[in-house]
Short mmCIF file of C-alpha atoms and ligand atoms in Angstrom, two decimals:
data_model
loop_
_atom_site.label_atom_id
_atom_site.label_comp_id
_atom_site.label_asym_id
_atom_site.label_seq_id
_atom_site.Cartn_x
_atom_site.Cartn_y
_atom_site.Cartn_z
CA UNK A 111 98.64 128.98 105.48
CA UNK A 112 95.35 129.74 104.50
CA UNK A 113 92.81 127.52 103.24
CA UNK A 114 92.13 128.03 99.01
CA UNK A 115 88.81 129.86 98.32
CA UNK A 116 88.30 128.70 94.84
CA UNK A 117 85.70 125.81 95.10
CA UNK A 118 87.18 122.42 93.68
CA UNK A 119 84.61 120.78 91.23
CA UNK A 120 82.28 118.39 94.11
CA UNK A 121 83.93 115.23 92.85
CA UNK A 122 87.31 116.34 93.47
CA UNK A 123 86.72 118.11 96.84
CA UNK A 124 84.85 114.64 97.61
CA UNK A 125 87.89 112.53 96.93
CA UNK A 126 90.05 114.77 98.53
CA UNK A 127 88.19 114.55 101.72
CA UNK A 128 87.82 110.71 101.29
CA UNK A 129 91.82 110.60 100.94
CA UNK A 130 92.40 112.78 103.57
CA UNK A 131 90.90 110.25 106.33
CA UNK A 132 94.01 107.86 105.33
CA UNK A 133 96.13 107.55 108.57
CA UNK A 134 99.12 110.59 107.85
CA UNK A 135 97.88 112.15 105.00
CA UNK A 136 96.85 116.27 105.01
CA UNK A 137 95.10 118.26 102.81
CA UNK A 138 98.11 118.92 100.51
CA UNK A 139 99.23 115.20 100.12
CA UNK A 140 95.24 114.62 99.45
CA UNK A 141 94.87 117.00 97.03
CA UNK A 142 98.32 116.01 95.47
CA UNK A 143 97.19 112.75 95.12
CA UNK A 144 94.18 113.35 94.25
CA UNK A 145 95.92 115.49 91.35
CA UNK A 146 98.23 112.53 90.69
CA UNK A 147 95.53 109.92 90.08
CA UNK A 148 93.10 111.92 87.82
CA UNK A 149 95.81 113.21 85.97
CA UNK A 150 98.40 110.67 85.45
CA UNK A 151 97.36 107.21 86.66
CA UNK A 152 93.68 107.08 86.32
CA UNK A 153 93.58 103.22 85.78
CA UNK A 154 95.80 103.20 89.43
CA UNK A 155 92.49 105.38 91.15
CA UNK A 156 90.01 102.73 89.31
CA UNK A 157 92.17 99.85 90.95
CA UNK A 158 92.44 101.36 94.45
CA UNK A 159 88.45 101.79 94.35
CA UNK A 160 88.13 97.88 93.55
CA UNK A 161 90.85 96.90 96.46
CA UNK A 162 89.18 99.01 98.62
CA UNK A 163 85.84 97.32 97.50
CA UNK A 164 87.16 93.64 97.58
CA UNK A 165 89.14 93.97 100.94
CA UNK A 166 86.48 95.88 103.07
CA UNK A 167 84.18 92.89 101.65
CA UNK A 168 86.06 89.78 101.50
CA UNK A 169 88.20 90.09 104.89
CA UNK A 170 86.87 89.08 108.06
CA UNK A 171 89.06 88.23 111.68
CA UNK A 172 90.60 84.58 111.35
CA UNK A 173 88.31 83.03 114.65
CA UNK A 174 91.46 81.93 115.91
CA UNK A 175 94.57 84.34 115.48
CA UNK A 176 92.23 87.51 114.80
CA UNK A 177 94.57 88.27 111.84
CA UNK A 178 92.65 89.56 108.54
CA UNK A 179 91.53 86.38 106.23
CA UNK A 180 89.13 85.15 103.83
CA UNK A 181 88.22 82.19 105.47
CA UNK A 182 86.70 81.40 109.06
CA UNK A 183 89.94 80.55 109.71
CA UNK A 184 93.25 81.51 108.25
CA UNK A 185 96.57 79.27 106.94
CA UNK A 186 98.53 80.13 109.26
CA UNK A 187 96.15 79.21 112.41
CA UNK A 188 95.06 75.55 110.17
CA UNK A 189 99.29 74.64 109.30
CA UNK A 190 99.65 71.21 110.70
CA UNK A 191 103.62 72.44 110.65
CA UNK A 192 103.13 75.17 112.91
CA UNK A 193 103.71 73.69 117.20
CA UNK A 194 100.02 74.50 118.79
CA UNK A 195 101.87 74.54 122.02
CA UNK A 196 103.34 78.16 121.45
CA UNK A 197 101.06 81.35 120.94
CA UNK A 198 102.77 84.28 119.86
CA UNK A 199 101.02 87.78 120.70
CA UNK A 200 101.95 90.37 118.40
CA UNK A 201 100.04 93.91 117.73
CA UNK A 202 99.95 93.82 113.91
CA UNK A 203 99.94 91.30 111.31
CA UNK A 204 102.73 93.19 110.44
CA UNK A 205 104.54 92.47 113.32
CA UNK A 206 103.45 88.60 112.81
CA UNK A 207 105.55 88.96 109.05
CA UNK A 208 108.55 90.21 111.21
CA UNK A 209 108.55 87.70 113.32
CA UNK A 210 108.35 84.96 110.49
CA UNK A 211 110.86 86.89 108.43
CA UNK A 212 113.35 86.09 111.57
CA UNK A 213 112.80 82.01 110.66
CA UNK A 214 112.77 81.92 114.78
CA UNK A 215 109.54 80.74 115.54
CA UNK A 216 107.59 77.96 114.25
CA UNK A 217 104.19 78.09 116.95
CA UNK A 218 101.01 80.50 116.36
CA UNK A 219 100.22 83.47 116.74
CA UNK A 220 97.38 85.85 117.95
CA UNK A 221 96.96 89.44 116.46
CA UNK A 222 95.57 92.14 118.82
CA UNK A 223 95.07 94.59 116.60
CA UNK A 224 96.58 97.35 118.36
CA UNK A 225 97.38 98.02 121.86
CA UNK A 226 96.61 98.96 125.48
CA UNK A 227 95.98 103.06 125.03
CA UNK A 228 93.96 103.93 127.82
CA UNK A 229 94.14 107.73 126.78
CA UNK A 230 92.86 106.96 123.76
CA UNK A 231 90.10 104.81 125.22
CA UNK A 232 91.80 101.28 123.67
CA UNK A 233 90.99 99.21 126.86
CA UNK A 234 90.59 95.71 127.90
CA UNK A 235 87.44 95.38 126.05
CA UNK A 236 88.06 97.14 123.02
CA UNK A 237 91.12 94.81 122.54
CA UNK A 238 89.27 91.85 122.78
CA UNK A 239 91.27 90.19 125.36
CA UNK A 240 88.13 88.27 126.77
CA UNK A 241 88.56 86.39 123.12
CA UNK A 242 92.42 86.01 123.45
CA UNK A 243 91.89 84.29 126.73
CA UNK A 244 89.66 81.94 125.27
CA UNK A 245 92.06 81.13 122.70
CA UNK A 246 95.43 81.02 125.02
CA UNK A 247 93.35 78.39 127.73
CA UNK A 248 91.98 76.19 124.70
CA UNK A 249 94.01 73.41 126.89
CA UNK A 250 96.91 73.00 124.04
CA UNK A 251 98.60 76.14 124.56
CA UNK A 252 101.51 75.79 127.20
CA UNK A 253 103.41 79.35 126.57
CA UNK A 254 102.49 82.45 125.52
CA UNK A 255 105.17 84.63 124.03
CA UNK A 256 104.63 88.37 124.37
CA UNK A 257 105.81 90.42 121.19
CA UNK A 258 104.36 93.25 121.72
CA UNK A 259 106.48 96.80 121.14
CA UNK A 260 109.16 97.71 123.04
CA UNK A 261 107.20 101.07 123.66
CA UNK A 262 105.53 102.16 126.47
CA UNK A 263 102.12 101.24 125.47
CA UNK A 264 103.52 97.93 124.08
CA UNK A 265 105.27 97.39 127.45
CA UNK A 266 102.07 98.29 129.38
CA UNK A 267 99.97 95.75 127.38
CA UNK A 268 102.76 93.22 127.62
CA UNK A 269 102.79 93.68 131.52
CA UNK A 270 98.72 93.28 131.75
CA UNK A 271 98.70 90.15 129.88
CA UNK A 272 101.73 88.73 131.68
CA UNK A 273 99.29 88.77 134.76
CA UNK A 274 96.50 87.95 133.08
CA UNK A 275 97.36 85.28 131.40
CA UNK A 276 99.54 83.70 134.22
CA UNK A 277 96.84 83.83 136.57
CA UNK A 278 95.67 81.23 134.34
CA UNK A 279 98.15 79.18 134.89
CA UNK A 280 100.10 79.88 131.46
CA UNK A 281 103.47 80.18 130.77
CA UNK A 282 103.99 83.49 129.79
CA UNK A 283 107.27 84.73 128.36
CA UNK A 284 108.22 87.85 126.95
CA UNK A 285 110.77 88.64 123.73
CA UNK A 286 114.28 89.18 125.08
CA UNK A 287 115.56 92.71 125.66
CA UNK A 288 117.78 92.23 122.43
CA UNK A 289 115.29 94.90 120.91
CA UNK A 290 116.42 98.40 120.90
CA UNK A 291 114.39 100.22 123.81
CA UNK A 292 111.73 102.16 122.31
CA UNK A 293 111.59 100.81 119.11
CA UNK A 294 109.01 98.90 117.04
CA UNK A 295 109.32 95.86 116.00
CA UNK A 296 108.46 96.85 112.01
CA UNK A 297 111.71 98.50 112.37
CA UNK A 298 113.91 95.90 113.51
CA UNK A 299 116.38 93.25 111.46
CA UNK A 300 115.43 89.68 111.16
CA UNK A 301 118.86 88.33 112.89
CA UNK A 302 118.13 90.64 115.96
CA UNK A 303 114.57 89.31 116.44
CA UNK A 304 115.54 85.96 115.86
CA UNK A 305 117.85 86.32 118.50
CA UNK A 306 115.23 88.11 120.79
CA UNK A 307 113.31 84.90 120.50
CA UNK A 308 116.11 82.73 121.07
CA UNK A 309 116.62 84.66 124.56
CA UNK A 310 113.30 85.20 125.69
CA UNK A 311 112.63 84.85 129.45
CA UNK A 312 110.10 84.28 131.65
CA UNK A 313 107.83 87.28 132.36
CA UNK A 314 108.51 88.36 136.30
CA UNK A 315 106.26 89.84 138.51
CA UNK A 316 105.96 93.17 139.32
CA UNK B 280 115.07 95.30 106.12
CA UNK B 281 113.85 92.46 104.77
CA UNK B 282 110.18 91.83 102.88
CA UNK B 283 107.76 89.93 105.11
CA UNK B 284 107.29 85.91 104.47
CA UNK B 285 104.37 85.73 105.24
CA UNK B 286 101.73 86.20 102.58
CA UNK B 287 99.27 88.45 103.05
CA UNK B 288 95.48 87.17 101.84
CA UNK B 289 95.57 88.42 98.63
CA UNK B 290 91.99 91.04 99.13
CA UNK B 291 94.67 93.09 101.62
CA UNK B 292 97.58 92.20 99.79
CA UNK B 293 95.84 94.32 96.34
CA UNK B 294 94.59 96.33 98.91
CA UNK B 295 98.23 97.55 99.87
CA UNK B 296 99.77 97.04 96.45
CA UNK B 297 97.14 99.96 95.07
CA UNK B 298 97.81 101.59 97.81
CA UNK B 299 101.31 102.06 96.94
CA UNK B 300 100.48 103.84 93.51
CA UNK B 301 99.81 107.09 95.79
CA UNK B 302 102.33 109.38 95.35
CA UNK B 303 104.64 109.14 98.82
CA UNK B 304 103.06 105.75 99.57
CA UNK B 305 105.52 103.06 100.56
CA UNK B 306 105.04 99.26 101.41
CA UNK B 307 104.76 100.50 105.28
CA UNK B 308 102.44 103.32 104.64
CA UNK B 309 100.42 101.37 102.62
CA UNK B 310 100.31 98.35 105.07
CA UNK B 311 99.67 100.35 107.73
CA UNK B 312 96.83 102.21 105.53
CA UNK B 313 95.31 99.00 105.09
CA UNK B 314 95.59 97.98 108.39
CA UNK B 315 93.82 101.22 109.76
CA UNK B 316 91.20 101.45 107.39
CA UNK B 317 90.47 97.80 107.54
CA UNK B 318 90.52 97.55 111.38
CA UNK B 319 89.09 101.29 112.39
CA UNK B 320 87.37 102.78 109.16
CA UNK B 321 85.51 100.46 106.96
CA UNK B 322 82.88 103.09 105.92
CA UNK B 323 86.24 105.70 105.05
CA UNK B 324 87.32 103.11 102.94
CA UNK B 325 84.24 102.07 100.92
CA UNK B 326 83.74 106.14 101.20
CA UNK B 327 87.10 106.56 99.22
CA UNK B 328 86.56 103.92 96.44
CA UNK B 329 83.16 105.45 95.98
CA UNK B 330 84.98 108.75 95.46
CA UNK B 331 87.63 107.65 93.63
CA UNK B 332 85.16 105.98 90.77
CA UNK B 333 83.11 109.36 90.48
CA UNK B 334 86.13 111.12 90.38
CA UNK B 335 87.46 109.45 87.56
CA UNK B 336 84.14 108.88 85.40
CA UNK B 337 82.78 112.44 86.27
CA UNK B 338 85.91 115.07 86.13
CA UNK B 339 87.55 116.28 82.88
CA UNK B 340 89.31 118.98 81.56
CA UNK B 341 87.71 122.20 81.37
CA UNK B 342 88.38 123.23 77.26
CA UNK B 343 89.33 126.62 77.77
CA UNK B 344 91.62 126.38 80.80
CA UNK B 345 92.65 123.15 81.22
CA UNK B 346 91.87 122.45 85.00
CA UNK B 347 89.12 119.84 86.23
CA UNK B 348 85.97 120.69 85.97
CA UNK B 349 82.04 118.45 85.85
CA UNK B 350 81.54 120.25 82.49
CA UNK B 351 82.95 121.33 79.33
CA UNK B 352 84.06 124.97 80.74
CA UNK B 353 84.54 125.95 84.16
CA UNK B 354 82.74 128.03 86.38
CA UNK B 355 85.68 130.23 86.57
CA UNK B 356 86.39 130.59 82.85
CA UNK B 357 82.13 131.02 82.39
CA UNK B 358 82.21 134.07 85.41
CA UNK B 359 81.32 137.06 84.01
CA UNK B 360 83.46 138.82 86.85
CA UNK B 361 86.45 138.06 85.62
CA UNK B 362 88.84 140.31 83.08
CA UNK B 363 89.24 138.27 80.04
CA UNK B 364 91.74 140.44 78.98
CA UNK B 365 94.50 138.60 81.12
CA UNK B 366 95.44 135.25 81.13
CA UNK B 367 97.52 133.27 84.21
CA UNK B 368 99.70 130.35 83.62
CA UNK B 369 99.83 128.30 86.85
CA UNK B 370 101.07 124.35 87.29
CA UNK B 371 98.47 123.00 89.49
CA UNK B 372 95.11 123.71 90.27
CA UNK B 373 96.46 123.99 93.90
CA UNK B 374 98.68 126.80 92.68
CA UNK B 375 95.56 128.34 91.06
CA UNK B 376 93.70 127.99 94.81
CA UNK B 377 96.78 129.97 96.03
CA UNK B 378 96.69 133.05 93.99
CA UNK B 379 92.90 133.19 94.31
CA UNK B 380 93.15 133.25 98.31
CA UNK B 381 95.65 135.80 97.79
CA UNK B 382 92.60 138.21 96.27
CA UNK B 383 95.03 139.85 94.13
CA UNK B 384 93.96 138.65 90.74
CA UNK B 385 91.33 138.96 88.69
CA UNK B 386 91.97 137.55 85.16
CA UNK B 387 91.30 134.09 84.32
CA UNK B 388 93.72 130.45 84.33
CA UNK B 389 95.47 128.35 82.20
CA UNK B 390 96.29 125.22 84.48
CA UNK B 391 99.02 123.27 82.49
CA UNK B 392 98.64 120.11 85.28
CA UNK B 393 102.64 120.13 85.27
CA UNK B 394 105.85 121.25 84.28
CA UNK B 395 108.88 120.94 81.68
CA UNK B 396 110.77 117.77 82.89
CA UNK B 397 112.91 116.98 80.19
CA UNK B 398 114.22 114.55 82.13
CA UNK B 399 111.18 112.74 82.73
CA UNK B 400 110.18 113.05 79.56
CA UNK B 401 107.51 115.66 79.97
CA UNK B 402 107.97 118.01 76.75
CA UNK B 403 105.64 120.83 75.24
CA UNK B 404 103.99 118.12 73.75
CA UNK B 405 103.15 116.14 76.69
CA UNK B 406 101.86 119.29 78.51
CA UNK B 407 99.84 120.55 75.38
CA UNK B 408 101.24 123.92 74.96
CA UNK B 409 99.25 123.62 71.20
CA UNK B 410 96.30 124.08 73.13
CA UNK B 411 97.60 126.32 75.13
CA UNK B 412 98.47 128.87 72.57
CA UNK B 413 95.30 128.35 71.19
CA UNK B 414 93.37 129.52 73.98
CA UNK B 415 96.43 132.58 74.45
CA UNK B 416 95.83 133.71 71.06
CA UNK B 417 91.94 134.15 71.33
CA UNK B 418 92.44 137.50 70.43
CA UNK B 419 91.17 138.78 73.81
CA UNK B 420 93.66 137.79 75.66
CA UNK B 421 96.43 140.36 75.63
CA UNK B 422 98.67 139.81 79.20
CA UNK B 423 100.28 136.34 79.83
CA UNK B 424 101.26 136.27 83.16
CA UNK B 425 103.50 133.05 84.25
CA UNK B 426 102.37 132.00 87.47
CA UNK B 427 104.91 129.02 87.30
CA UNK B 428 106.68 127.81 90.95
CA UNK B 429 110.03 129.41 91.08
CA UNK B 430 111.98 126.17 91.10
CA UNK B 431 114.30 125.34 88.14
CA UNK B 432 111.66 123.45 86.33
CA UNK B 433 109.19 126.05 86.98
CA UNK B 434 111.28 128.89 85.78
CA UNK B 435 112.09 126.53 82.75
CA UNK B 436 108.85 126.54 81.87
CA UNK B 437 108.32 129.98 82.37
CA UNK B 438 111.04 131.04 80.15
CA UNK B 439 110.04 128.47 77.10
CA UNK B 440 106.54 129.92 77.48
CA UNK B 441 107.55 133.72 77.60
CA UNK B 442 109.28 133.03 74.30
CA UNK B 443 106.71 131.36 72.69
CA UNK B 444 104.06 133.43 73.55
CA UNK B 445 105.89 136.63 72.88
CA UNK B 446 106.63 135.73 69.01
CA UNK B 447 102.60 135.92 69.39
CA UNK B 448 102.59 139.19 70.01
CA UNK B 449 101.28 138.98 73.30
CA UNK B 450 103.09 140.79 75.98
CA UNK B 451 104.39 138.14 78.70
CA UNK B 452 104.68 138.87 82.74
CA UNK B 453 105.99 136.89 85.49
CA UNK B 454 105.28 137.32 89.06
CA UNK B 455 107.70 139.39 90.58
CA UNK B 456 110.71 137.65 92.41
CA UNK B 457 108.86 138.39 96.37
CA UNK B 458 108.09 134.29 95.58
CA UNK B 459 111.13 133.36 97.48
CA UNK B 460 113.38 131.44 94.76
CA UNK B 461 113.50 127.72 95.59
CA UNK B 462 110.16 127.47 96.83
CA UNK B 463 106.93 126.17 95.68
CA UNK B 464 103.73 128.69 95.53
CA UNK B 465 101.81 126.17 97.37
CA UNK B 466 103.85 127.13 100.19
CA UNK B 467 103.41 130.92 100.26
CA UNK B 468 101.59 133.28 102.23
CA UNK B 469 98.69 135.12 100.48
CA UNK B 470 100.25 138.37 101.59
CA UNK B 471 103.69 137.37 99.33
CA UNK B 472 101.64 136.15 96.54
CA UNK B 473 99.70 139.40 96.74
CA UNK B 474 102.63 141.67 96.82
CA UNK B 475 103.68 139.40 94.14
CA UNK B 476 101.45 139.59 91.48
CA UNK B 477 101.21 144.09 91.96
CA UNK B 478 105.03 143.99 91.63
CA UNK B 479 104.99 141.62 88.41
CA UNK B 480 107.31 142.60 85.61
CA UNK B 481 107.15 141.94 81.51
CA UNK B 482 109.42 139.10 80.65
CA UNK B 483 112.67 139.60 79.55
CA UNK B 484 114.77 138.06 76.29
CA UNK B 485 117.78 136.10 77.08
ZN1 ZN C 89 94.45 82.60 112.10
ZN1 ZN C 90 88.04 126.58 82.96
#
């Protein structure tokens, strides 16, 4: 497939490129969109610049959770319903809907923001997990519930934090097995998850 | 699968709700757009609303063929280079990109920006074929050649516009059937395009 010759006008080939650096999208699906949005929804493209605008400028990481928020700290994290006792460690705040779409946990939650990918250079320290300590040994927390993915890389960081975080004399569980192998946890029903929770187990070592 | 509980703070939740107006975009492509973006590429996404807003306050239409264009005509419609003598209807300014890679054209465009979809109540009307005509029957013009994809609303399209343009007096081409039928030009070779546009053929009545 070769690459078109005919120069797009600079603003197009600009928003194009700008689209392009969304997470899955190529060239074509740029420049289809692109077409779409200039053509047919040009009040949609003047709204996506403002989002973009507003999020990027408003969000910050809740202090506690690490979850995107407004504030210093988000609702979730401030709920005088929620038990302090439990932190929940999840990836994504997508994975922290999931889990609150199952109706099977009622403690808090931190948000790593992505996972142990050591050939991608997403360490220890790019992770964070010097703040997540802090916040799992703020004296309150008695378990920490690991619901990470069931994939390797979600195993991997769920086995380094099992250590990590029982050397500090947590109690660190992990999600039952009641998740399909190799699956993500986006993917997964709200009755299986809240029966993953229901069955979780202590984390064993290696 | 059922919708997350949790609300998102509402800067990410418009954040992923304009993200959804991108053609292909669902709820979990546009969360996890948001997600990236917000978490990994902050400057892409202030990048992308700045190019989205100078998209859609610089670009129009170019008035003699349609595509989009900084000015009031196009560099390619203003090129002295090219034979004003023929005149190619394409869909897309993609498909336009594709036949000039292909090097085996010369003429200038007509971009229509779309297709008869009766169904989805895109008529003559809504695709402008008055101003289309206009710009046919500029008494310089004098071969129509319908670039259209070879899918049934492409060939639609093609066939309403041979007719039409015919009762002008204009004689009416098609590229020749190498397009494999079914397919999209976007998704051809420049050789087949090539081969296609030497072996075009004048249109035939019904
Ligand atoms: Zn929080
Ligand atoms: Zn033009």
């Amino acid at each position: 497939m070769s690459d078109p010759s005919l120069p797009e006008p600079q603003p197009l080939q600009a928003l194009i490129d700008a689209l392009r650096r969304l997470p899955g999208v190529g060239v074509r699906s740029a420049r289809r969109m692109a077409y779409h949005l200039l053509q047919h929804d040009a009040s949609g493209a003047l709204h996506l610049s403002e989002a973009l605008r507003h999020a990027v400028g408003d969000l910050k990481h809740c202090r506690r959770c690490n979850s995107f928020t407004e504030d210093e700290v988000c609702g979730t994290c401030l709920s005088p319903r929620r038990d302090p006792a439990q932190l929940c460690i999840v990836e994504t705040p997508a994975d922290q809907n999931m889990l609150e779409a199952s109706h099977g946990y009622h403690g808090l939650y931190y948000v790593l923001m992505g996972r142990l990918a050591p050939l991608d250079g997403v360490g220890p320290q790019e992770l964070g997990f010097q703040n997540l300590l802090d916040r799992a040994c703020d004296g309150v927390v008695q378990e920490v519930i690991l619901a990470t993915n069931f994939t390797a890389e979600g195993e991997t960081t769920a086995h380094y934090l099992a250590e990590l975080l029982r050397s500090r004399g947590l109690r660190v569980s992990r999600l039952a097995r009641g998740v399909p192998a190799g699956s993500e946890l986006e993917y997964v029903d709200a009755g299986t998850l809240a029966w993953a929770l229901m069955e979780r187990r202590d984390s064993h070592q290696d």
